[in-house]
Amino acid sequence: MDKNLIQRLISGAIYGLVIILCCTPLGGSWLSSVIPAIKQQYLFYGLMTFFMLVGVWECIRIMKFDSGIYKWLVLPLVAFIYYQFSKRFFYHGFFFNYNLSEILALGLIVIACITLFKFPKELYFESGKFIFTVIYTALPFSFALGLPSFSTLDPVNKPFTLEVMMLFILIWSSDSFAYFTGKFFGKHKMAPTISPKKTWEGFAGGVFFTLILGFFVEKYFPELRGNWMMVGFLVSVFAPLGDLVESQLKRSFGVKDSGNIIPGHGGVLDRLDSFIICAPVVYLYFILEKFV
């Protein structure tokens, strides 16, 4: 068997296991028998924080920051923004009500993506690199903190919920469905200059089968907030966009992989490109769903 394939399988299995332990009550239940102070929300928060910090480092590497002031300011600003959301996470401040600052923050993600595709030369300036890195790393993982719910007062009756785990499952499934549908039926390229392997047939297959999977999530996990057929639709539409955003970022700066922290799979941004876009979109949906 190919040594690279074995490496990919092992590192992929470890990556998946870490996601499961940190995004479901299993991790807290398992570790609490050894270290009672470890709660599930700490594991999830630690995972998102790790992803965000590595993502910042990979952005600095991809975009080739100069050794100027922006390179040294980016991490403190990202940490400050993330800290503001962290306070809400630990004090249950995510109520999914209309909040102007959140809408503006979500709008910044849209503007950053448009700039990347339409005005990529703006990112060659140090100030452009700085602003894009802050938006692309701080905000998505900050919004991800608001997806699950839990109770520190009564964790038995209100355990850590599975929204993030289901989001990962839908993203992985959408990517797989789109890949196999495109492999067997794909003829029309979606974005040949950015991601040559993506086809509109694969995109359609990803949407169709992810909707079906969303139906089963909705049926068997009714305690989750929102309608998960709608979440499945949003994931199937925006997950490919997340992949295109990261591909365009690497293409603009002549980089093949964002990093090598996951052997055989690349960096954190390579693995979480879809999650970075889908997490804020699903968060916005949870806000809007309360008013419909």
XYZ file of C-alpha atoms in Angstrom:
292
model
C 0.000 0.000 0.000
C 1.160 3.532 -0.805
C 2.970 5.065 2.197
C 1.349 8.459 1.537
C -2.089 6.852 1.576
C -1.373 5.210 4.946
C -0.185 8.564 6.284
C -3.351 10.264 5.046
C -5.580 7.588 6.565
C -3.884 7.745 9.967
C -3.757 11.539 10.189
C -7.326 11.780 8.881
C -8.535 9.316 11.523
C -6.777 11.262 14.280
C -8.233 14.527 12.976
C -11.739 13.043 12.930
C -11.324 11.596 16.418
C -10.247 14.982 17.794
C -13.309 16.624 16.219
C -15.599 14.002 17.764
C -14.062 14.266 21.230
C -14.159 18.077 21.239
C -17.530 18.654 19.563
C -19.679 16.005 21.261
C -20.311 15.139 24.945
C -18.082 12.078 24.525
C -14.860 13.958 25.154
C -16.054 15.545 28.385
C -17.525 12.279 29.629
C -14.333 10.397 28.908
C -11.932 12.944 30.390
C -14.079 13.876 33.394
C -13.395 10.447 34.875
C -9.688 11.312 34.852
C -9.760 15.095 35.313
C -13.134 16.139 36.810
C -12.472 19.826 36.085
C -12.463 19.209 32.323
C -15.847 20.098 30.831
C -16.999 19.612 27.260
C -17.212 23.353 26.628
C -13.518 23.675 27.528
C -12.570 21.056 24.949
C -14.638 22.721 22.246
C -13.301 26.160 23.105
C -9.741 24.839 23.096
C -10.239 23.257 19.673
C -11.663 26.437 18.107
C -8.887 28.503 19.696
C -6.229 26.146 18.361
C -7.731 26.238 14.859
C -7.888 30.019 14.940
C -4.291 30.500 16.115
C -2.890 28.060 13.567
C -5.078 29.696 10.913
C -3.535 33.095 11.691
C -0.030 31.650 11.404
C -0.901 29.970 8.097
C -2.385 33.200 6.713
C 0.810 35.053 7.612
C 2.771 32.332 5.838
C 0.548 32.225 2.736
C 0.326 35.994 2.294
C 4.048 36.499 2.970
C 3.796 39.301 5.503
C 6.805 41.587 5.682
C 8.527 41.921 9.048
C 6.684 45.171 9.683
C 4.229 46.350 12.294
C 1.221 44.620 10.699
C 2.790 41.190 11.157
C 3.089 41.787 14.886
C -0.290 43.482 15.315
C -2.408 40.855 13.576
C -2.348 38.235 16.350
C -3.152 40.669 19.208
C -6.127 42.069 17.272
C -7.396 38.583 16.357
C -7.031 37.528 19.992
C -8.925 40.613 21.205
C -11.869 39.995 18.859
C -11.942 36.329 19.791
C -11.810 37.251 23.478
C -14.972 39.354 23.134
C -16.832 36.356 21.709
C -15.223 34.085 24.314
C -16.826 36.053 27.123
C -20.208 35.485 25.523
C -19.450 31.769 25.124
C -18.634 31.178 28.784
C -21.355 33.479 30.143
C -24.042 32.226 27.721
C -24.293 35.503 25.874
C -25.314 33.978 22.539
C -29.069 34.460 22.388
C -29.429 34.629 18.592
C -31.181 37.976 18.631
C -30.607 40.738 16.133
C -27.301 42.422 16.929
C -26.003 45.187 14.669
C -22.334 44.484 15.455
C -22.766 40.818 14.462
C -24.478 41.721 11.195
C -21.666 44.152 10.406
C -19.085 41.467 11.242
C -20.821 39.002 8.933
C -20.850 41.698 6.263
C -17.081 42.076 6.632
C -16.650 38.394 5.744
C -18.626 38.977 2.540
C -16.536 42.048 1.689
C -13.293 40.132 2.330
C -14.370 37.341 -0.037
C -15.414 39.816 -2.757
C -12.081 41.615 -2.418
C -10.196 38.331 -2.742
C -11.953 37.427 -6.012
C -12.477 40.835 -7.608
C -9.609 42.943 -6.277
C -6.853 40.492 -5.277
C -4.118 43.090 -5.796
C -5.443 44.942 -2.749
C -4.175 42.024 -0.671
C -0.612 42.573 -1.839
C -0.415 45.627 0.426
C 0.492 44.936 4.050
C -2.649 46.689 5.276
C -4.766 44.492 2.977
C -3.078 41.334 4.250
C -3.639 42.507 7.813
C -7.353 43.236 7.401
C -8.064 40.050 5.443
C -6.266 37.830 7.973
C -8.185 39.342 10.889
C -11.549 38.890 9.162
C -10.797 35.433 7.739
C -9.577 33.913 11.004
C -11.007 35.823 13.968
C -14.647 36.138 12.917
C -15.503 32.621 11.612
C -14.126 30.792 14.650
C -15.673 33.397 16.946
C -19.097 32.836 15.394
C -18.552 29.070 15.674
C -18.508 29.493 19.461
C -22.150 30.528 19.278
C -23.426 27.396 17.519
C -23.639 24.864 20.405
C -25.371 25.375 23.732
C -24.684 23.907 27.163
C -25.372 24.482 30.831
C -22.750 24.826 33.544
C -25.456 24.722 36.226
C -27.173 21.540 35.105
C -24.956 19.725 32.552
C -26.817 16.443 33.066
C -30.186 17.717 31.877
C -28.737 20.149 29.337
C -25.573 18.624 27.891
C -23.342 20.110 25.235
C -25.381 20.104 22.004
C -24.301 18.674 18.662
C -24.735 21.563 16.204
C -21.019 21.841 15.403
C -20.528 18.076 15.080
C -23.469 17.867 12.689
C -22.104 20.819 10.765
C -18.799 18.998 10.312
C -20.644 15.853 9.198
C -22.681 17.787 6.642
C -19.556 19.522 5.317
C -17.633 16.264 4.990
C -20.627 14.593 3.352
C -21.211 17.499 0.979
C -17.571 17.396 -0.138
C -17.725 13.616 -0.632
C -21.054 13.668 -2.479
C -19.866 16.475 -4.735
C -16.569 14.694 -5.434
C -18.079 11.350 -6.426
C -20.938 12.892 -8.404
C -18.485 15.107 -10.252
C -16.099 12.220 -10.846
C -18.719 10.085 -12.559
C -20.985 12.691 -14.158
C -19.048 15.969 -14.162
C -18.667 17.715 -17.506
C -19.134 21.433 -16.890
C -16.373 23.139 -14.908
C -17.467 25.444 -12.109
C -14.288 27.527 -11.717
C -11.612 26.038 -13.989
C -8.937 28.647 -13.228
C -9.323 28.356 -9.440
C -10.351 24.750 -8.796
C -10.266 22.694 -12.040
C -11.822 19.568 -10.523
C -15.064 21.209 -9.399
C -18.026 20.759 -11.723
C -21.619 21.961 -11.703
C -22.795 18.338 -11.809
C -20.774 17.632 -8.671
C -22.212 20.735 -7.051
C -25.764 19.581 -7.855
C -25.045 16.116 -6.464
C -23.641 17.650 -3.297
C -26.776 19.746 -2.818
C -29.149 16.841 -3.462
C -27.542 14.262 -1.195
C -26.729 16.747 1.579
C -30.393 17.757 1.647
C -31.283 14.103 2.178
C -28.738 13.786 4.979
C -30.099 17.005 6.507
C -33.552 15.426 6.517
C -32.299 12.507 8.614
C -30.460 14.840 10.996
C -33.698 16.795 11.452
C -35.669 13.602 11.993
C -33.382 11.894 14.514
C -31.983 14.960 16.322
C -35.027 17.191 16.894
C -33.357 18.879 19.874
C -30.981 20.773 17.577
C -31.928 24.368 16.836
C -33.049 25.273 13.344
C -34.253 23.144 10.460
C -31.445 20.874 9.363
C -32.677 20.403 5.833
C -32.147 24.151 5.502
C -28.735 23.848 7.196
C -27.887 21.038 4.778
C -28.851 23.240 1.843
C -26.764 26.137 3.153
C -23.778 23.850 3.734
C -24.012 22.309 0.265
C -24.055 25.779 -1.302
C -21.455 27.542 0.832
C -18.989 24.693 1.479
C -17.774 24.777 -2.157
C -17.494 28.562 -1.858
C -15.264 28.128 1.200
C -13.020 25.811 -0.798
C -12.869 28.307 -3.668
C -11.993 31.152 -1.292
C -9.022 29.285 0.133
C -7.958 28.054 -3.322
C -8.070 31.612 -4.638
C -6.056 32.826 -1.645
C -3.313 30.237 -2.245
C -3.408 30.842 -5.998
C -3.027 34.612 -5.534
C 0.165 34.093 -3.542
C 1.539 31.046 -5.370
C 1.209 28.609 -2.461
C 0.219 24.941 -2.800
C -0.796 24.119 0.797
C -1.550 26.373 3.736
C 0.658 24.230 5.976
C 1.537 20.658 6.914
C 0.171 20.323 10.433
C -2.057 17.427 9.287
C 0.314 15.073 7.404
C -0.999 14.221 3.977
C -3.870 16.699 4.261
C -2.114 20.050 4.461
C -2.819 22.756 6.982
C -5.730 23.846 9.137
C -6.991 26.256 6.483
C -6.881 23.440 3.903
C -9.077 21.236 6.101
C -11.363 23.969 7.441
C -11.854 26.130 4.353
C -15.522 25.111 4.111
C -16.093 25.404 7.861
C -14.696 28.958 7.871
C -17.486 30.085 5.529
C -20.253 27.736 6.689
C -19.997 28.509 10.428
C -20.892 32.230 10.048
C -23.603 31.394 7.495
C -25.258 28.866 9.809
C -24.923 31.296 12.718
C -26.721 33.946 10.636
C -29.415 31.417 9.768
C -29.977 30.654 13.450
C -30.453 34.386 14.043
C -32.904 34.838 11.169
C -34.761 31.609 11.962
C -36.034 33.139 15.203
C -37.777 35.922 13.284
C -39.453 33.788 10.606
